[in-house]
Amino acid sequence: MRETTTRISSAEVTRQEEFCEKISELLTAQPKEHLAYVDTYGCQQNEADSERIRGYLKAMGYGFTTDENAADVIVINTCAIREHAEDRVFGNIGALVHAKRRHPGQIICLCGCMAQEPTVTEKIKTSYRHVDLVFGPHALWRFPELLYRVITRRGRVFETPDEAGSIAEGIPVVRQDGVKAWVSIMYGCNNFCTYCIVPYVRGRERSRLPEDVVAECRQLVAEGYKDITLLGQNVNSYGKDLGLEVDFADLLAEIDAIEGDFLIRFMTSHPKDASQKLFDVMGRCKKVAPVFHLPVQAGNDRVLKAMNRVYNRSEYLDKVRRLRQAVPGVVITSDIIVGFPGETTPEFEDTLSLVEEVEYDALFTFIFSPRPGTPAAEMDDPIPMAEKKANFQRLVDTQNAISAKKHAAYVGRTLRCLIDGVCEEEGFALTARTPGNRLVRVKEGGKELIGTFQTIAITGSNTWSLWGELAQA
Ligand code: SAH
Ligand code: SF4
Ligand code: F3S
């Protein structure tokens, strides 16, 4: 395995663009519309990767569809975080046999985190023979070359190099949304939490150069984007690999200084690296949204240690306190795993009491899923699934009550929100987001307001969302 980050030269990216042109020439030789379907699973990193895949596909001359039967190329961008995610992908790839039978020239590609797992690649090789191209996250920047190989040689291609990872700038992007944009600022993870597959499939932590990130954000603001989310598995360790004098807080401040009316968000932060400097910069920078996703995973010190999270309960709570001091009214959300191997119910109750103490605005909750190859998958796990499920339900009920209470406190307030879409529910016209990213359903208003900031009077709430009306200016 190569241990160091490779920076892909612009000449190599240009070479990929040449493969796009070659494919485009082949497509123009057949006068019909050529369509691609990109199906994305998993986190925002994957969404951001799919935008680059679409960028390449557009450069090759493909249009887009969400109908697998109409597609000439299907790209399934997968997630390996839990077994359930993988099962869904296998189910969907299995079902594509029928689409391919109806459309024999169809090319099926599998990429993303699952593609980087040797067991998955083996299974695709032997049991899913209708899949033509498999490439891991490290090979994404070479997608045009790989697809060209499939098109011209009619053979299957497997490209899943095991490496520390690379960074390629200048890949074309087709964004899914005109208001919100994802910007990956770094890739990979060095933390090796014992339950987690990400470091194995995404490689080592590596940061994009600050000037590249700032230039991309400046471009997005110029194009009218209003909500920019900076992405990384652990954004707080941004820059550590660069050997420069710039950390994540400095990067945020630089982006905040870009002229324009827009919001900056970021995810995800590992609590061990969430620094006072970052909290202070957030408190000072007006464009940085007052929202912090700070995954705790568990509230019990023995479990946190077994997870290799490198902080304990009281250190975590101390960070939450300091964050709230620096950023008054900040919305705090978290991820929690219930049923880590050996977690007893009294240990789980420490998670419950932490949740009650912090009072998160929202939680993402998961039942532990053993990932082959990670240390936790080898740990003794005597706790019955029924007990884990009961604990999980207690956590969900506790959080629902907190979310409902927190949302009720918005009623009667007037907030500057970003209108971000049409609301499909009866009685509502638009959706909007508070600065802290809570969903607001807006009763009346035209589509032309999408992408603008509006003052909204909050008139009602439930566990999951708020609703309100455009306030008279
Ligand atoms: N880098 C982020 C999280 C990435 S994965 C961080 O450090 O917080 C998103 C969430 O999935 C994790 O926070 C964790 O709660 C959950 N998760 C990861 N591996 C899991 C597993 N094996 N079983 C259940 N949940 C898991
Ligand atoms: Fe996984 Fe931990 Fe890295 Fe997050 S910090 S991606 S949970 S190993
Ligand atoms: Fe899934 Fe890979 Fe993201 S495993 S959660 S898509 S980094």
XYZ file of C-alpha atoms and ligand atoms in Angstrom:
514
model
C 0.000 0.000 0.000
C 1.287 3.459 -0.884
C 1.492 5.379 2.388
C 1.564 8.955 1.190
C -0.946 11.206 -0.532
C -0.501 11.516 -4.266
C -1.375 14.890 -5.774
C -2.675 14.165 -9.235
C -1.089 16.514 -11.751
C -3.235 18.699 -13.967
C -1.742 16.883 -16.986
C -3.223 13.624 -15.671
C -6.642 15.235 -15.157
C -6.413 16.662 -18.694
C -5.714 13.121 -19.920
C -9.000 12.034 -18.326
C -10.778 14.861 -20.151
C -9.310 13.463 -23.363
C -10.932 10.110 -22.569
C -14.229 12.002 -22.105
C -13.778 13.437 -25.600
C -12.996 10.011 -27.059
C -16.180 8.600 -25.524
C -18.106 11.627 -26.761
C -16.888 10.913 -30.317
C -18.015 7.291 -30.042
C -21.437 8.413 -28.822
C -21.909 10.989 -31.581
C -21.299 8.216 -34.110
C -24.603 6.696 -32.927
C -27.268 9.365 -33.454
C -29.490 8.894 -30.429
C -29.771 10.350 -26.949
C -27.335 8.707 -24.540
C -28.442 8.625 -20.935
C -26.781 7.893 -17.609
C -28.262 7.130 -14.207
C -26.179 7.835 -11.104
C -27.653 6.222 -7.992
C -26.053 7.406 -4.746
C -26.056 5.799 -1.281
C -24.394 6.928 1.936
C -23.102 10.234 3.191
C -22.575 13.667 1.666
C -19.041 12.689 0.663
C -20.640 10.226 -1.693
C -23.112 12.847 -2.926
C -20.140 15.097 -3.658
C -18.352 12.252 -5.471
C -21.473 11.581 -7.542
C -21.465 15.221 -8.629
C -17.979 14.654 -10.048
C -19.066 11.419 -11.733
C -21.936 13.357 -13.313
C -19.466 16.056 -14.333
C -17.400 13.490 -16.200
C -20.491 11.851 -17.727
C -21.746 15.202 -19.003
C -18.352 15.869 -20.571
C -18.678 12.492 -22.326
C -22.004 13.599 -23.822
C -24.451 11.748 -21.584
C -27.744 13.233 -20.466
C -29.302 12.115 -17.193
C -32.229 9.922 -16.203
C -33.472 8.201 -13.059
C -35.037 5.371 -15.058
C -32.793 2.331 -15.011
C -34.468 0.960 -18.135
C -33.726 4.084 -20.154
C -30.093 4.360 -19.034
C -27.149 3.381 -21.244
C -24.803 3.711 -18.268
C -25.765 3.054 -14.654
C -23.358 4.103 -11.883
C -24.135 2.868 -8.382
C -22.155 4.844 -5.820
C -22.246 2.716 -2.685
C -21.875 2.991 1.094
C -20.349 0.366 3.389
C -21.058 1.903 6.783
C -23.626 -0.693 7.954
C -24.659 -4.127 6.763
C -28.137 -2.883 5.955
C -26.684 -0.314 3.497
C -24.773 -3.088 1.724
C -27.787 -5.409 1.587
C -29.834 -2.711 -0.135
C -27.129 -2.228 -2.753
C -26.826 -5.966 -3.445
C -30.625 -6.184 -3.773
C -30.661 -3.322 -6.269
C -27.729 -4.612 -8.333
C -29.397 -8.031 -8.458
C -32.581 -6.447 -9.821
C -30.626 -4.690 -12.611
C -30.215 -8.050 -14.376
C -33.672 -7.445 -15.849
C -32.883 -3.935 -17.104
C -29.722 -5.247 -18.747
C -31.560 -8.139 -20.372
C -33.910 -5.612 -22.002
C -30.979 -3.355 -22.930
C -27.951 -5.586 -23.659
C -25.574 -2.706 -24.459
C -26.147 -1.207 -21.028
C -23.014 -0.650 -18.908
C -23.355 -1.152 -15.148
C -20.726 0.392 -12.860
C -20.294 -0.021 -9.123
C -18.163 2.452 -7.197
C -17.892 4.050 -3.764
C -16.944 2.564 -0.420
C -18.259 -0.981 -0.958
C -16.195 -1.279 -4.127
C -13.076 -0.867 -1.996
C -13.879 -3.966 0.105
C -12.155 -7.094 -1.262
C -15.033 -9.378 -0.194
C -17.520 -7.265 -2.142
C -15.350 -7.157 -5.265
C -15.013 -10.943 -5.124
C -18.766 -11.391 -4.822
C -19.387 -9.065 -7.797
C -16.770 -10.920 -9.854
C -18.361 -14.283 -9.339
C -22.078 -13.733 -8.671
C -23.006 -10.420 -10.340
C -21.609 -10.909 -13.804
C -23.785 -8.191 -15.324
C -21.674 -5.558 -13.544
C -19.093 -4.296 -16.063
C -16.959 -1.861 -14.085
C -15.991 -1.745 -10.415
C -13.833 1.109 -9.129
C -13.015 2.243 -5.597
C -12.935 5.841 -4.282
C -9.189 6.025 -4.999
C -9.790 5.412 -8.702
C -12.712 7.842 -9.126
C -10.592 10.489 -10.829
C -9.776 7.895 -13.535
C -13.431 7.030 -14.273
C -13.302 8.232 -17.941
C -10.302 6.042 -18.703
C -11.923 3.023 -17.039
C -15.249 3.504 -18.791
C -13.449 3.897 -22.124
C -11.733 0.577 -21.488
C -15.098 -1.107 -20.883
C -16.687 0.489 -23.971
C -13.845 -0.324 -26.360
C -12.793 -3.754 -25.137
C -16.135 -5.127 -24.028
C -14.487 -6.816 -21.055
C -15.125 -6.360 -17.353
C -12.827 -3.926 -15.488
C -12.013 -4.061 -11.761
C -9.958 -1.135 -10.461
C -9.713 -1.044 -6.693
C -6.144 -0.058 -5.839
C -5.353 -0.215 -2.109
C -3.571 3.067 -1.476
C -3.359 5.899 1.020
C -5.300 8.085 -1.411
C -4.868 10.948 -3.797
C -6.199 14.421 -4.476
C -7.208 15.519 -7.944
C -8.244 19.107 -8.678
C -10.140 20.316 -11.713
C -12.544 17.405 -12.225
C -15.784 18.744 -13.770
C -18.824 18.862 -11.479
C -22.556 18.730 -12.161
C -24.284 19.884 -8.972
C -27.717 18.550 -8.063
C -28.959 21.727 -6.470
C -28.748 25.403 -7.317
C -28.929 26.701 -3.749
C -26.836 24.315 -1.639
C -23.405 23.004 -2.557
C -21.064 20.436 -1.030
C -17.349 21.158 -1.022
C -15.017 18.354 0.041
C -12.101 19.950 1.844
C -10.386 16.697 2.742
C -10.672 12.981 2.161
C -10.094 9.848 4.227
C -9.796 9.308 7.960
C -6.974 8.440 10.379
C -9.047 7.816 13.482
C -9.798 4.114 13.239
C -12.774 4.083 15.602
C -13.027 0.354 16.235
C -16.494 -0.077 14.697
C -15.869 1.930 11.532
C -15.031 0.842 7.987
C -14.328 4.329 6.595
C -10.530 4.446 7.174
C -10.192 1.114 5.366
C -12.144 2.158 2.288
C -11.381 5.869 2.053
C -7.678 5.859 2.891
C -5.641 8.288 4.999
C -6.553 11.858 5.853
C -5.507 14.284 3.159
C -6.420 17.938 2.751
C -7.003 20.003 -0.348
C -4.901 23.146 -0.519
C -6.626 26.127 1.139
C -6.357 28.216 -2.040
C -8.201 25.516 -4.023
C -10.994 25.311 -1.429
C -11.371 29.091 -1.179
C -11.371 29.470 -4.975
C -14.136 26.863 -5.292
C -16.226 28.606 -2.606
C -15.696 32.003 -4.250
C -16.876 30.532 -7.565
C -19.956 29.009 -5.898
C -20.908 32.318 -4.304
C -20.458 34.047 -7.694
C -22.780 31.429 -9.236
C -25.438 32.284 -6.641
C -25.108 29.380 -4.174
C -26.348 30.396 -0.741
C -25.432 27.467 1.455
C -22.000 25.856 1.276
C -21.221 22.754 3.331
C -17.551 21.900 3.806
C -17.111 18.143 3.962
C -14.632 15.775 5.545
C -14.795 12.772 7.885
C -13.064 14.906 10.478
C -12.873 18.499 9.282
C -11.185 19.595 12.514
C -7.957 17.941 11.478
C -7.950 19.837 8.172
C -4.487 20.964 7.167
C -2.502 18.783 9.547
C -1.035 16.863 6.598
C -0.173 19.972 4.605
C 2.655 21.277 6.750
C 1.220 24.795 6.369
C 0.272 27.262 9.075
C -3.435 26.871 8.350
C -5.982 24.910 10.346
C -9.729 24.415 9.925
C -10.638 27.526 11.921
C -8.360 29.628 9.649
C -9.976 28.110 6.567
C -13.460 28.950 7.878
C -12.408 32.537 8.552
C -11.021 32.844 5.003
C -14.250 31.585 3.468
C -16.278 33.852 5.755
C -14.355 36.791 4.295
C -15.657 36.105 0.756
C -18.028 38.934 -0.268
C -21.687 37.930 -0.526
C -24.780 36.782 1.335
C -24.382 33.067 2.010
C -24.026 30.511 4.807
C -21.156 28.164 5.562
C -21.708 24.809 7.264
C -19.341 21.939 7.871
C -19.356 18.291 8.823
C -18.167 16.154 10.500
C -16.205 17.158 13.584
C -14.487 14.681 15.827
C -14.878 15.900 19.430
C -11.208 15.268 20.201
C -10.173 17.928 17.664
C -12.981 20.451 18.199
C -10.913 23.350 19.529
C -11.667 26.513 21.469
C -10.183 28.417 18.514
C -12.808 26.873 16.219
C -15.637 27.753 18.644
C -14.363 31.342 18.868
C -14.061 31.701 15.085
C -17.620 30.372 14.711
C -18.864 32.873 17.265
C -17.159 35.704 15.362
C -17.840 34.778 11.733
C -21.294 35.929 10.702
C -21.615 33.626 7.669
C -20.762 30.453 9.584
C -24.141 28.914 10.472
C -24.726 28.412 14.218
C -24.921 24.635 13.984
C -22.478 21.970 15.095
C -22.666 18.237 14.412
C -20.604 16.717 17.207
C -20.956 12.913 17.199
C -20.626 11.495 20.701
C -21.352 7.818 19.831
C -21.784 6.798 23.507
C -22.034 8.319 26.958
C -20.150 5.666 28.913
C -16.381 5.909 29.378
C -15.664 2.177 29.071
C -17.603 2.017 25.801
C -15.970 5.198 24.454
C -12.567 3.676 25.186
C -13.490 0.400 23.482
C -14.638 2.454 20.487
C -11.235 4.224 20.428
C -12.915 7.620 20.488
C -10.071 9.141 22.593
C -12.270 11.435 24.706
C -14.319 10.708 27.765
C -17.781 11.802 28.799
C -16.684 14.746 30.899
C -14.308 16.067 28.203
C -17.130 15.864 25.686
C -19.557 17.686 27.968
C -16.938 20.327 28.627
C -16.621 20.969 24.855
C -20.397 21.278 24.534
C -20.420 23.826 27.354
C -17.622 25.870 25.784
C -19.255 25.693 22.346
C -22.510 27.048 23.793
C -20.638 29.839 25.533
C -18.861 30.890 22.328
C -21.855 30.484 19.996
C -25.045 31.364 21.912
C -28.113 29.502 20.654
C -26.021 27.052 18.614
C -27.932 24.030 17.300
C -26.097 20.839 18.309
C -26.687 17.451 16.700
C -24.970 14.107 17.160
C -24.572 10.482 16.098
C -25.050 7.631 18.562
C -24.425 3.906 18.257
C -26.532 1.637 20.471
C -25.443 -1.948 21.155
C -21.687 -1.683 20.698
C -20.243 -5.137 21.565
C -20.660 -5.778 25.284
C -22.548 -2.520 26.007
C -24.750 -3.360 28.990
C -28.050 -1.632 29.665
C -26.614 0.355 32.628
C -23.802 1.508 30.285
C -26.373 2.444 27.648
C -28.189 4.450 30.337
C -25.108 6.682 30.534
C -25.768 7.535 26.871
C -29.367 8.288 27.727
C -28.407 10.589 30.595
C -25.855 12.371 28.384
C -28.546 12.972 25.762
C -30.817 14.391 28.471
C -28.038 16.590 29.763
C -26.941 17.992 26.376
C -30.445 18.251 24.916
C -29.463 17.837 21.280
C -31.633 19.478 18.651
C -31.547 16.240 16.635
C -29.824 12.862 16.732
C -28.828 10.257 14.168
C -29.124 6.917 15.918
C -27.804 3.543 14.786
C -27.723 -0.018 16.085
C -24.163 -1.358 15.957
C -23.484 -3.285 12.767
C -20.339 -5.450 12.705
C -18.134 -4.530 9.741
C -15.801 -7.352 8.696
C -12.158 -6.333 9.082
C -12.761 -3.818 11.899
C -11.673 -4.616 15.493
C -15.207 -4.331 16.911
C -16.441 -7.090 14.591
C -14.136 -9.476 16.498
C -15.241 -8.397 19.986
C -17.436 -10.576 22.214
C -21.023 -9.448 21.939
C -23.183 -11.327 24.453
C -26.011 -8.757 24.573
C -29.162 -10.061 22.823
C -30.491 -8.084 19.853
C -33.872 -7.716 21.594
C -32.155 -5.818 24.436
C -30.281 -3.589 21.952
C -33.522 -2.832 20.130
C -35.325 -1.977 23.364
C -32.497 0.389 24.341
C -32.522 1.911 20.879
C -36.247 2.622 21.234
C -35.709 4.256 24.633
C -33.114 6.538 23.040
C -35.384 7.451 20.130
C -38.284 8.209 22.505
C -36.073 10.345 24.739
C -34.733 12.342 21.802
C -38.175 12.767 20.247
C -39.416 14.390 23.427
C -36.375 16.711 23.488
C -36.735 17.603 19.777
C -40.431 18.382 20.258
C -39.642 20.627 23.225
C -36.815 22.401 21.386
C -38.974 22.961 18.326
C -41.874 24.283 20.417
C -39.549 26.994 21.724
C -39.267 28.419 18.171
C -42.989 29.175 17.981
C -43.615 32.921 18.118
C -40.090 33.744 16.910
C -39.221 35.439 13.625
C -36.169 34.070 11.836
C -34.189 34.776 8.694
C -34.417 31.502 6.764
C -33.133 30.240 3.449
C -35.950 29.096 1.142
C -34.597 25.866 -0.323
C -37.382 24.114 -2.203
C -41.022 23.344 -2.904
C -42.950 21.618 -0.111
C -44.919 18.632 -1.404
C -47.207 18.483 1.625
C -50.755 19.750 1.406
C -51.265 23.177 2.906
C -47.634 24.205 2.401
C -45.889 25.890 -0.528
C -42.170 26.001 0.256
C -39.496 24.536 2.492
C -36.917 26.636 4.275
C -34.073 26.175 6.745
C -33.366 28.156 9.870
C -29.745 29.306 10.294
C -29.315 26.225 12.507
C -30.639 24.056 9.633
C -34.007 23.124 11.161
C -36.651 22.411 8.531
C -39.457 24.976 8.199
C -42.543 24.344 6.070
C -43.829 27.641 4.716
C -47.556 28.101 4.106
C -47.541 30.407 1.088
C -45.014 31.768 -1.369
C -43.928 31.419 -4.984
C -41.118 29.302 -6.404
C -39.217 32.464 -7.339
C -38.308 32.754 -3.654
C -36.195 29.571 -3.769
C -32.605 30.530 -3.117
C -33.448 33.706 -1.217
C -33.302 34.532 2.476
C -36.701 35.469 3.886
C -37.991 36.474 7.284
C -40.367 33.810 8.529
C -42.705 33.945 11.504
C -42.755 30.496 13.124
C -46.323 29.566 13.967
C -46.181 25.857 14.800
C -43.962 22.843 15.354
C -43.782 19.120 15.953
C -40.968 16.637 16.684
C -39.490 16.822 13.204
C -40.098 20.286 11.850
C -41.364 23.811 12.221
C -43.904 25.671 10.129
C -44.605 29.311 9.543
C -45.434 32.197 7.261
C -43.482 34.796 5.343
C -43.372 37.826 7.619
C -44.128 41.269 6.176
C -40.830 43.039 5.559
N -16.720 10.731 10.414
C -17.927 10.833 11.089
C -18.917 9.742 10.877
C -18.979 8.926 9.677
S -20.061 7.590 9.683
C -17.610 10.868 12.571
O -16.541 10.585 12.997
O -18.518 11.129 13.311
C -21.581 8.224 10.328
C -22.046 7.543 11.556
O -22.336 6.182 11.298
C -21.034 7.473 12.689
O -20.943 8.663 13.392
C -21.578 6.358 13.530
O -22.514 6.821 14.470
C -22.280 5.467 12.519
N -21.542 4.211 12.311
C -20.302 4.062 11.809
N -19.961 2.755 11.798
C -21.013 2.064 12.308
C -21.267 0.693 12.570
N -20.365 -0.239 12.316
N -22.467 0.352 13.093
C -23.395 1.299 13.371
N -23.204 2.604 13.149
C -22.031 3.002 12.631
Fe -15.268 6.441 11.174
Fe -14.290 7.383 13.416
Fe -13.239 8.145 11.084
Fe -15.669 8.972 11.777
S -13.757 9.464 12.849
S -15.049 8.167 9.800
S -16.482 7.243 12.898
S -13.172 6.108 11.958
Fe -20.796 5.330 3.669
Fe -18.439 5.702 2.633
Fe -19.823 7.744 3.532
S -18.996 4.064 3.967
S -21.043 6.870 5.172
S -20.386 6.465 1.853
S -17.615 7.499 3.579
